[in-house]
Structure formats: structure tokens, C-alpha cells
Amino acid sequence: MDTLEAGKENGDTFSQQSMTEAEEKEYRAFMRGLKRRNPHETEFHQAVAEFAGAVMPWYLQHEEYHRAQILERITEPDRIISFRVTWETDSGEIRANRAWRVQFNHALGPYKGGLRFHPSVNQSILKFLGFEQIFKNSLTGLPMGGAKGGSNFNPKDKSDREVMRFCHSMMIELSRHIGEDIDVPAGDIGVGGREVSYLFGQYMRLENRWSGVLTGKGLSFGGSAVRTEATGWGCVYFCEEMLRYHNESIEGKRVAVSGSGNVALYAAQKLIEKGAKVVTLSDSGGFLHFPEGLPPEHWTDLRELKEHQRGRLSDYRGGGTYHADANPWGVPCEIAMPCATQNELGPEDAKRLIENGVLAVCEGANMPVTHEAAELFRARDVLHAPGKASNAGGVAVSGLEQSQNAMRLSWDREEVDRRLQKIMSDIHARCVADGSGGGSRVDYIKGSNLGGFRKVAEAMRAYGAV
Ligand code: GLU
């Protein structure tokens, strides 16, 4: 398994065009060690491979970080808390789920990152998400470390009361490990306002004090304006900056959006506001196609269907054509905005997008593009913004929610939106600063990884051997 080819199968060739032979050798040795220490965690390997490929040349040029073993240390979580959540169904049956909190790195601030409830959740997925969160949070410029958590619990086929019992039970264990200055969870796939409220209510009952221990709270109890919209809006703000920097504009462009959760819906809303045409939305059953763009009144209906009725796109009768068992990547568009989940866009999808003349891919989800697809985009000079840069708006407004809670005040929508726009524009500038060189286009993968890493590496080195 120690051959170069074995590495290649796992997508380790990422970003290596710019590596010398010596750098590549170090990179491969590092990845071999990582895989040996973390067997079978393929999503975690994938996230680290992208990161290490992007930062290795810089890392090797900076002896002080290399000597401090920053790469080895930063890829080892501070701790992983793994526990069982036992709860009771409406019919009185006992159920047990697996749950975790991966506290990855708190060099820059208290651990911060969402909770995901989905049957696919396992330790590898949470480690990849927690790892990415370190650099995403660093890029926001706010004092937040990286973490992620969740459970293989599926809220989709459960009643409200079952979800409540699950959340209350989960918090009994989680409450021992979190706190406003320790670790501040939030939502992710399967965890929205309802779940955060149940978790928060139970935390308060257990601790008998109010604190900003979770973000994504309701507006009446310490939540921030614009937190619901932040990831989707932020992704569009980033996309706009990326296009403007490359002498393009978002207006009039056809955008294929995948997903129909919180990120996709609010990305679509902002795209429509900016004059772009949202040609698709999708869910796990298929996608809705609007060749002329999603009309604003249909957006409102679709939000109602997905957010309040928890329905499926196949039930939508308001317009567009529904395509079962297919994803949106075969639809002609200038911009692809994958906002569903990891590895949802593979090499065949990338080829179809390229054939259709795609200009830019802007990730709303975490790691939605596979290594192979990313390589194809790179080879064809398609602009490609990775989630750790383009979807950082969600956690950025979570950070602003923490600030507001700490100050015991709340900013209005305009204030939070203004700050969100500034943060996304600063992240873009960071990507340009660290990802330029080599060609006429910015390498956003290099820029975001290096831009996020430098600050964390500096803090870790300054702390000494901890
Ligand atoms: N789950 C979101 C993310 O992937 C937000 C996390 C948070 O707000 O803490 O960044």
C-alpha cells in the first residue's frame, strides 16, 4: 500500500502541480502516516489530503512550524467524546443512537461547530467536518476554534415529541463538555431551530443558568438576526466577489443549486435578489428544473414546503419540472452551487458541467466536490471556491451571535448583514492573497487552506509543546 499509485487512488494528487519532488515525497509520507493512524476514515483522509496538498510547500519552507510538528498535531483532534443516547419512541419502545463531539482544535478560541443528525453520521464524517471547521473559523477572523458533533439519529421520520426526547437525552451527556467559553455547538444537516431550542432548553434546566452555549437560537431567546440566512447569503456574497475579481458578474447568470435545506433556500433567495437565475433545487429524491429561473413567489412556496411542512420536492405542484433520481449537474448553467452534502458532485458531473460551459463552482455545503471532480475543474480553469471559504457565513454569524450574547445586546438585521458582507469580502481577499500566483486565476483551494492555516499554526507554535 505504500506505493505512489495507492496514494493516487485515494485522491492524494490534489493541488500537487505546484509541488517539487521533495515536497511531494514529504506529502506522501505524511498522508501514509495519517491513513495508518486513522484507518477506514475515508472522508477524513479526503479533507486532510486537500489541506495538506495545499499547504505543504509553505509548511516545508517554514522550518519553525515543521520543527514544531504542526501538521501532525493539527490533524489529531484534541479529544473525541463518544457516547450513547437512549430515548423512548411515542409507542414506548427504547432506542439507542450513537453520538459524538469532536473537539478538534481550540488554538484561536472556544471550540465552535455544528451538530449533524443524519443516519450516515460516523466518526470519519465528523472528523472531516471538525477539521475543516478549524480553517473556516480561522478565515472568519473571529475567535473560534474548530469542532463538530452529531448523531446517526434520523429526525426525518420522527415526531416532534420524539425529536424533543432525543435532544433532551443527548444534552444530558453533551452538557458536561460544552460551555460558552469551552465549546459552542450549533446546527448542521438535520439540526435546525427546533432541535437547537430543545437542546438549549435542556442545557438551561441542567445548569440552571442562561448562557450563549449554543448558536442558531430563536430570535426571542438570544438568537442573532440573519443567522438562518447567513450560510446561503454568505455563499452568494462570496460568489459575487469571486466573479467580480475575475471580471464577471452574477447578474443574468444561470445558477444550478443543489439541496433545498437552509443553505440552498437562502442562497436561492439572495441569487434571485441579485438578478441571477436559479435553475434548480434538489433533495435526496431528485431535482426541480426551472429553465427560465425560479420565480420569487415560487421560492416562498418552496420555503413553506421544506421549512414548515418538512415536505419533499416531488410533492411540489407550483411549477418547474421534477426529475426523479437525478442531480442538477446535467442542467446548462454558468455557476454551480452545491448546497446539499459531501461528495455530491463527482467526475462525471464535473464533465457535464464543463461541457455546458460552467464558469464557477461555489460550495455551499462542506466538501461537496470530490477530488477527481476538483481536478477536472482545475484543469479547465473553472473557478472553484471550497466550502471552508464560501460557506463560512453561517459560522461567522454564529460568532456574531456569541458576541451579542456576551454583550447582552442584539444588533438589527442591517447591522448583522453588513458585518456578514464584510467578513465574506475579507475571506475573499485572504484567498486572493494566499492563492494567487502561477496563473491568471486565483487558486481558492490553496488560498483558503493556507489563509486559514497560517493563523492557527502561528498560535500553536507560540503556545509551545501543548
Ligand atoms: N454547521 C455550520 C458549518 O458547517 C455552522 C456551524 C456553526 O454555526 O457553529 O459551518
Coordinates of C-alpha atoms and ligand atoms in Angstrom, one line a residue:
M1 CA 0.0 0.0 0.0
D2 CA 3.0 2.3 0.3
T3 CA 3.3 2.8 -3.4
L4 CA 2.6 6.1 -5.1
E5 CA -0.3 4.6 -7.0
A6 CA -2.0 3.5 -3.8
G7 CA -1.9 7.1 -2.7
K8 CA -3.3 8.3 -6.0
E9 CA -6.3 6.0 -5.8
N10 CA -7.3 7.9 -2.7
G11 CA -7.1 11.3 -4.4
D12 CA -3.8 12.4 -2.9
T13 CA -2.8 14.1 -6.1
F14 CA -4.7 17.2 -5.0
S15 CA -3.0 20.5 -5.6
Q16 CA 0.3 18.9 -6.3
Q17 CA 1.0 20.6 -9.6
S18 CA 3.0 23.2 -7.7
M19 CA 5.0 20.8 -5.6
T20 CA 8.7 19.9 -6.1
E21 CA 9.7 16.3 -5.9
A22 CA 11.0 16.7 -2.3
E23 CA 7.7 18.4 -1.2
E24 CA 5.7 15.6 -2.9
K25 CA 7.7 13.0 -1.1
E26 CA 7.0 14.6 2.3
Y27 CA 3.4 14.9 1.4
R28 CA 3.0 11.3 0.5
A29 CA 4.9 10.1 3.7
F30 CA 2.6 12.4 5.8
M31 CA -0.6 11.0 4.2
R32 CA 0.6 7.4 4.6
G33 CA 1.1 8.0 8.3
L34 CA -2.3 9.7 8.6
K35 CA -4.0 6.8 6.9
R36 CA -2.2 4.3 9.1
R37 CA -3.2 6.1 12.3
N38 CA -6.8 6.6 11.1
P39 CA -7.8 3.5 9.2
H40 CA -11.1 3.4 7.2
E41 CA -11.9 7.1 7.8
T42 CA -12.1 8.0 4.1
E43 CA -13.8 11.4 4.4
F44 CA -11.3 12.4 7.0
H45 CA -8.4 11.3 4.7
Q46 CA -10.0 13.3 1.8
A47 CA -10.3 16.5 3.8
V48 CA -6.7 16.2 5.1
A49 CA -5.4 15.3 1.6
E50 CA -6.8 18.5 0.2
F51 CA -5.5 20.6 3.0
A52 CA -2.0 19.1 3.2
G53 CA -1.6 19.2 -0.6
A54 CA -2.4 23.0 -0.4
V55 CA -0.1 23.9 2.5
M56 CA 2.8 21.5 2.2
P57 CA 5.2 23.8 0.1
W58 CA 4.7 26.7 2.5
Y59 CA 4.9 24.4 5.5
L60 CA 8.3 23.0 4.4
Q61 CA 9.6 26.5 3.7
H62 CA 8.9 27.5 7.3
E63 CA 11.2 25.4 9.4
E64 CA 9.8 26.7 12.8
Y65 CA 6.4 25.1 12.0
H66 CA 7.9 22.0 10.6
R67 CA 10.1 21.6 13.7
A68 CA 7.1 22.1 16.0
Q69 CA 5.3 19.2 14.1
I70 CA 2.3 21.5 13.5
L71 CA 0.9 19.3 10.7
E72 CA 1.0 16.1 12.7
R73 CA -0.5 17.9 15.7
I74 CA -3.3 19.8 13.9
T75 CA -4.6 16.6 12.3
E76 CA -5.0 14.9 15.7
P77 CA -8.2 16.1 17.4
D78 CA -7.7 17.5 21.0
R79 CA -10.4 14.9 22.0
I80 CA -13.3 13.0 20.8
I81 CA -16.2 12.4 23.1
S82 CA -18.2 9.4 22.0
F83 CA -21.4 8.4 23.8
R84 CA -24.8 6.6 23.6
V85 CA -28.1 8.4 23.5
T86 CA -31.0 6.4 24.8
W87 CA -34.5 7.7 24.3
E88 CA -38.1 6.4 24.0
T89 CA -40.4 6.4 20.9
D90 CA -44.0 7.6 21.0
S91 CA -45.1 4.0 21.3
G92 CA -42.9 3.4 24.3
E93 CA -40.0 1.5 22.7
I94 CA -36.5 2.1 23.7
R95 CA -34.0 3.3 21.1
A96 CA -30.2 3.9 21.3
N97 CA -28.2 6.1 19.0
R98 CA -24.5 6.8 18.7
A99 CA -23.3 10.4 19.2
W100 CA -20.0 12.3 19.2
R101 CA -18.5 15.7 19.8
V102 CA -15.1 16.1 18.1
Q103 CA -13.2 18.9 19.8
F104 CA -10.6 19.4 17.1
N105 CA -8.6 22.5 17.9
H106 CA -9.1 25.5 20.2
A107 CA -5.9 27.5 19.4
L108 CA -7.9 30.5 18.3
G109 CA -10.9 30.4 20.6
P110 CA -13.5 28.2 22.2
Y111 CA -14.4 25.1 20.1
K112 CA -17.2 26.0 17.6
G113 CA -19.1 24.0 15.0
G114 CA -22.4 22.4 14.3
L115 CA -24.2 19.2 15.2
R116 CA -25.4 16.9 12.4
F117 CA -28.3 14.4 12.8
H118 CA -28.3 12.0 9.9
P119 CA -28.2 8.2 9.5
S120 CA -24.9 8.5 7.7
V121 CA -23.1 10.2 10.6
N122 CA -20.0 8.4 11.8
Q123 CA -16.7 9.4 13.3
S124 CA -14.9 9.8 10.0
I125 CA -17.5 12.3 8.8
L126 CA -17.5 14.3 12.0
K127 CA -13.7 14.4 12.0
F128 CA -13.6 15.7 8.4
L129 CA -16.2 18.3 9.3
G130 CA -14.4 19.3 12.6
F131 CA -11.1 19.5 10.7
E132 CA -12.5 21.8 8.0
Q133 CA -14.1 23.9 10.7
I134 CA -10.7 24.9 12.1
F135 CA -9.7 26.7 8.9
K136 CA -13.2 28.0 8.1
N137 CA -13.5 29.6 11.6
S138 CA -10.0 31.0 11.3
L139 CA -10.8 32.6 8.0
T140 CA -13.8 34.5 9.5
G141 CA -11.3 36.4 11.7
L142 CA -13.4 35.7 14.8
P143 CA -12.0 34.0 17.9
M144 CA -13.4 30.4 17.3
G145 CA -11.7 27.0 17.4
G146 CA -12.9 24.1 15.3
A147 CA -15.3 21.3 16.4
K148 CA -18.2 19.2 15.1
G149 CA -20.6 16.8 16.6
G150 CA -23.8 14.8 15.9
S151 CA -25.5 11.5 15.8
N152 CA -26.7 8.8 13.4
F153 CA -30.3 9.7 14.6
N154 CA -32.6 10.5 11.7
P155 CA -35.0 13.3 12.6
K156 CA -36.9 13.0 9.3
D157 CA -39.2 10.1 10.2
K158 CA -39.7 11.1 13.9
S159 CA -42.5 13.0 15.6
D160 CA -41.8 16.4 17.3
R161 CA -42.0 14.7 20.7
E162 CA -39.5 12.0 19.7
V163 CA -37.1 14.7 18.4
M164 CA -37.6 16.5 21.7
R165 CA -36.9 13.4 23.8
F166 CA -33.8 12.6 21.7
C167 CA -32.4 16.2 22.1
H168 CA -33.1 16.3 25.8
S169 CA -31.3 12.9 26.3
M170 CA -28.4 13.9 24.1
M171 CA -27.9 17.1 26.1
I172 CA -27.6 15.2 29.4
E173 CA -24.2 14.0 28.2
L174 CA -23.2 16.9 26.0
S175 CA -23.7 19.4 28.7
R176 CA -20.7 18.0 30.6
H177 CA -18.4 19.0 27.7
I178 CA -19.7 22.4 26.5
G179 CA -19.9 26.0 27.7
E180 CA -19.8 29.5 26.3
D181 CA -16.1 29.6 26.9
I182 CA -15.4 26.0 26.2
D183 CA -17.4 24.7 23.2
V184 CA -20.4 26.2 21.5
P185 CA -22.4 23.8 19.2
A186 CA -24.9 24.9 16.6
G187 CA -26.9 23.4 13.8
D188 CA -25.9 21.5 10.6
I189 CA -27.8 18.9 8.5
G190 CA -30.9 17.7 10.4
V191 CA -30.4 20.2 13.2
G192 CA -32.3 23.5 12.8
G193 CA -34.2 25.9 15.0
R194 CA -36.4 23.2 16.5
E195 CA -33.5 21.0 17.6
V196 CA -31.3 23.8 18.9
S197 CA -34.3 25.0 21.0
Y198 CA -34.8 21.6 22.6
L199 CA -31.1 21.3 23.2
F200 CA -30.8 24.8 24.7
G201 CA -33.9 24.3 26.9
Q202 CA -32.4 21.2 28.4
Y203 CA -29.0 22.8 28.9
M204 CA -30.6 25.6 30.9
R205 CA -32.6 23.1 33.0
L206 CA -29.4 21.1 33.8
E207 CA -27.1 24.1 34.5
N208 CA -29.7 26.5 36.0
R209 CA -28.2 29.4 34.2
W210 CA -28.7 31.3 30.9
S211 CA -25.6 31.4 28.7
G212 CA -24.8 31.6 25.0
V213 CA -23.8 27.9 24.9
L214 CA -25.4 27.2 21.5
T215 CA -25.9 29.4 18.5
G216 CA -28.7 29.4 16.0
K217 CA -31.1 30.1 18.8
G218 CA -34.6 31.6 18.3
L219 CA -34.7 35.4 18.0
S220 CA -36.8 35.7 21.2
F221 CA -34.1 33.9 23.3
G222 CA -30.7 35.2 22.2
G223 CA -30.5 34.2 18.6
S224 CA -29.0 36.5 16.1
A225 CA -30.7 38.3 13.2
V226 CA -29.7 36.8 9.8
R227 CA -28.3 33.5 11.3
T228 CA -30.9 31.5 9.4
E229 CA -30.0 33.2 6.1
A230 CA -26.3 33.5 6.8
T231 CA -24.7 30.5 5.1
G232 CA -26.7 30.9 1.9
W233 CA -26.4 34.6 1.7
G234 CA -22.7 34.5 2.6
C235 CA -22.1 32.0 -0.2
V236 CA -23.7 34.3 -2.7
Y237 CA -21.7 37.3 -1.4
F238 CA -18.5 35.2 -1.8
C239 CA -19.5 34.1 -5.3
E240 CA -20.1 37.7 -6.3
E241 CA -16.7 38.8 -5.1
M242 CA -15.0 35.9 -6.9
L243 CA -16.8 36.7 -10.2
R244 CA -16.1 40.5 -9.8
Y245 CA -12.4 39.8 -9.2
H246 CA -12.3 37.8 -12.5
N247 CA -14.2 40.5 -14.4
E248 CA -17.5 38.7 -14.4
S249 CA -20.8 39.4 -12.7
I250 CA -23.6 37.3 -11.1
E251 CA -26.4 39.2 -12.8
G252 CA -28.2 37.2 -15.5
K253 CA -26.2 34.0 -14.8
R254 CA -27.9 30.7 -14.6
V255 CA -27.1 29.0 -11.3
A256 CA -27.7 25.3 -10.6
V257 CA -28.3 25.0 -6.9
S258 CA -28.4 21.6 -5.2
G259 CA -30.2 20.9 -1.9
S260 CA -33.3 22.6 -0.6
G261 CA -32.4 23.0 3.1
N262 CA -31.5 26.1 4.9
V263 CA -28.3 26.8 2.8
A264 CA -29.8 26.2 -0.6
L265 CA -33.0 28.1 0.1
Y266 CA -31.3 31.2 1.3
A267 CA -28.6 31.0 -1.4
A268 CA -31.5 30.9 -3.9
Q269 CA -33.2 33.9 -2.3
K270 CA -30.1 36.0 -2.5
L271 CA -29.3 34.9 -6.0
I272 CA -32.8 36.0 -7.2
E273 CA -32.4 39.3 -5.4
K274 CA -29.1 39.8 -7.3
G275 CA -30.7 39.1 -10.7
A276 CA -29.3 35.6 -11.2
K277 CA -31.5 32.8 -12.5
V278 CA -31.9 29.9 -10.1
V279 CA -32.4 27.0 -12.5
T280 CA -32.5 24.1 -10.0
L281 CA -33.1 23.0 -6.4
S282 CA -32.9 19.4 -5.3
D283 CA -33.4 16.9 -2.5
S284 CA -32.5 13.2 -2.0
G285 CA -35.3 12.1 -4.3
G286 CA -34.5 14.3 -7.4
F287 CA -34.4 17.9 -8.6
L288 CA -36.8 20.6 -9.8
H289 CA -35.8 22.4 -13.0
F290 CA -36.8 26.0 -13.8
P291 CA -35.1 26.7 -17.2
E292 CA -36.1 30.4 -17.0
G293 CA -35.2 30.7 -13.4
L294 CA -37.2 30.2 -10.2
P295 CA -39.8 33.0 -9.8
P296 CA -39.7 34.7 -6.4
E297 CA -43.3 33.7 -5.5
H298 CA -42.4 30.0 -6.0
W299 CA -39.4 30.5 -3.7
T300 CA -41.8 31.4 -0.9
D301 CA -44.0 28.3 -1.6
L302 CA -40.9 26.1 -1.7
R303 CA -39.6 27.5 1.6
E304 CA -43.0 26.8 3.2
L305 CA -43.0 23.3 1.8
K306 CA -39.4 22.5 3.0
E307 CA -39.1 24.6 6.2
H308 CA -42.5 24.3 7.7
Q309 CA -44.2 21.3 6.2
R310 CA -41.0 19.2 6.0
G311 CA -42.3 18.0 2.6
R312 CA -40.5 16.7 -0.5
L313 CA -39.8 18.4 -3.7
S314 CA -41.6 15.7 -5.6
D315 CA -44.8 17.0 -3.9
Y316 CA -44.4 20.5 -5.3
R317 CA -47.1 21.4 -7.8
G318 CA -46.3 25.1 -8.2
G319 CA -44.1 24.9 -11.3
G320 CA -40.8 23.6 -12.7
T321 CA -40.3 20.1 -14.0
Y322 CA -39.4 17.4 -11.5
H323 CA -36.7 14.8 -12.4
A324 CA -36.7 11.8 -10.0
D325 CA -33.4 10.0 -9.1
A326 CA -31.2 12.6 -10.8
N327 CA -29.0 15.5 -9.7
P328 CA -28.9 19.0 -11.2
W329 CA -25.4 18.9 -12.7
G330 CA -26.5 18.0 -16.2
V331 CA -28.6 21.2 -16.5
P332 CA -26.9 24.0 -18.5
C333 CA -25.6 26.8 -16.2
E334 CA -22.8 29.2 -15.7
I335 CA -22.5 28.7 -12.0
A336 CA -22.9 25.5 -9.9
M337 CA -23.7 26.0 -6.2
P338 CA -23.6 22.6 -4.4
C339 CA -25.5 23.1 -1.2
A340 CA -26.6 19.6 -0.2
T341 CA -23.8 17.4 1.3
Q342 CA -20.3 15.9 1.0
N343 CA -19.2 14.3 -2.3
E344 CA -22.4 15.1 -4.1
L345 CA -20.6 16.2 -7.2
G346 CA -18.3 13.6 -8.9
P347 CA -16.1 13.5 -12.0
E348 CA -19.0 12.6 -14.4
D349 CA -21.0 15.6 -13.0
A350 CA -17.9 17.8 -13.5
K351 CA -17.5 16.7 -17.1
R352 CA -21.2 17.6 -17.8
L353 CA -20.8 21.0 -16.2
I354 CA -17.6 21.7 -18.1
E355 CA -19.3 20.6 -21.4
N356 CA -22.1 23.0 -20.6
G357 CA -19.6 25.9 -20.1
V358 CA -19.7 26.3 -16.3
L359 CA -17.6 29.3 -15.2
A360 CA -17.6 28.9 -11.4
V361 CA -18.3 26.4 -8.7
C362 CA -19.1 27.9 -5.3
E363 CA -19.6 25.4 -2.5
G364 CA -22.5 26.0 0.0
A365 CA -22.1 22.5 1.5
N366 CA -19.0 21.1 3.2
M367 CA -16.7 19.2 0.7
P368 CA -19.5 18.6 -1.9
V369 CA -17.0 18.2 -4.7
T370 CA -14.8 15.0 -4.9
H371 CA -11.1 15.2 -5.5
E372 CA -11.4 13.9 -9.0
A373 CA -14.1 16.5 -9.9
A374 CA -12.0 19.3 -8.4
E375 CA -9.0 18.2 -10.5
L376 CA -11.2 18.4 -13.7
F377 CA -12.3 21.9 -12.7
R378 CA -8.7 22.9 -12.0
A379 CA -7.5 21.6 -15.4
R380 CA -10.2 23.6 -17.2
D381 CA -9.6 26.8 -15.2
V382 CA -13.1 26.7 -13.7
L383 CA -13.2 29.0 -10.6
H384 CA -13.7 26.8 -7.6
A385 CA -14.5 28.1 -4.1
P386 CA -14.2 25.4 -1.4
G387 CA -16.8 25.5 1.4
K388 CA -14.3 26.5 4.1
A389 CA -14.2 29.9 2.4
S390 CA -17.6 30.2 0.6
N391 CA -19.9 28.7 3.3
A392 CA -18.2 30.4 6.3
G393 CA -21.0 32.9 6.6
G394 CA -23.0 30.6 8.8
V395 CA -20.4 30.1 11.4
A396 CA -19.4 33.8 11.1
V397 CA -22.9 34.9 12.1
S398 CA -22.8 32.3 14.9
G399 CA -19.6 34.0 16.1
L400 CA -21.6 37.3 16.0
E401 CA -24.3 35.7 18.0
Q402 CA -21.8 34.7 20.6
S403 CA -20.5 38.4 20.7
Q404 CA -24.1 39.7 21.1
N405 CA -24.8 37.2 23.9
A406 CA -21.6 38.2 25.7
M407 CA -22.5 41.9 25.4
R408 CA -26.1 41.2 26.4
L409 CA -27.5 43.1 23.4
S410 CA -28.6 42.4 19.9
W411 CA -27.9 44.0 16.6
D412 CA -30.6 44.6 13.9
R413 CA -30.7 42.8 10.6
E414 CA -28.9 45.6 8.7
E415 CA -26.0 45.6 11.2
V416 CA -25.5 41.8 11.1
D417 CA -25.8 41.7 7.3
R418 CA -23.3 44.5 6.9
R419 CA -20.8 42.6 9.1
L420 CA -21.5 39.4 7.2
Q421 CA -20.8 41.0 3.9
K422 CA -17.5 42.5 5.3
I423 CA -16.4 39.1 6.6
M424 CA -17.1 37.4 3.3
S425 CA -15.3 40.1 1.4
D426 CA -12.3 39.8 3.8
I427 CA -12.2 36.0 3.3
H428 CA -12.2 36.5 -0.4
A429 CA -9.3 38.9 -0.1
R430 CA -7.4 36.4 2.1
C431 CA -7.9 33.7 -0.6
V432 CA -6.6 36.1 -3.2
A433 CA -3.5 37.0 -1.1
D434 CA -2.6 33.3 -0.4
G435 CA -3.9 31.7 -3.6
S436 CA -2.5 33.9 -6.3
G437 CA 0.5 33.1 -8.5
G438 CA 1.0 30.6 -11.2
G439 CA -1.9 31.6 -13.4
S440 CA -4.3 34.4 -14.2
R441 CA -6.9 32.8 -11.9
V442 CA -6.9 32.6 -8.1
D443 CA -6.4 29.1 -6.6
Y444 CA -9.1 29.3 -4.0
I445 CA -8.3 25.8 -2.6
K446 CA -4.7 26.8 -1.9
G447 CA -5.8 30.3 -0.7
S448 CA -8.4 29.2 1.7
N449 CA -6.4 26.4 3.2
L450 CA -3.2 28.4 3.6
G451 CA -5.1 31.5 4.7
G452 CA -6.9 29.6 7.4
F453 CA -3.9 27.6 8.5
R454 CA -1.3 30.3 9.0
K455 CA -3.0 31.9 11.9
V456 CA -3.7 28.6 13.7
A457 CA -0.1 27.4 13.1
E458 CA 1.3 30.7 14.5
A459 CA -0.9 30.3 17.6
M460 CA 0.1 26.7 18.1
R461 CA 3.8 27.5 17.7
A462 CA 3.5 30.3 20.2
Y463 CA 2.0 28.1 22.8
G464 CA 4.9 25.7 22.8
A465 CA 4.6 22.0 23.3
V466 CA 0.9 21.8 24.3
Ligands
GLU1 N1 -22.7 23.8 10.6 C1 -22.3 25.1 10.1 C2 -20.9 24.9 9.3 O1 -20.7 23.9 8.7 C3 -22.3 26.2 11.1 C4 -21.6 25.9 12.4 C5 -21.8 26.9 13.5 O2 -22.6 27.8 13.3 O3 -21.2 26.8 14.5 O4 -20.1 25.8 9.3

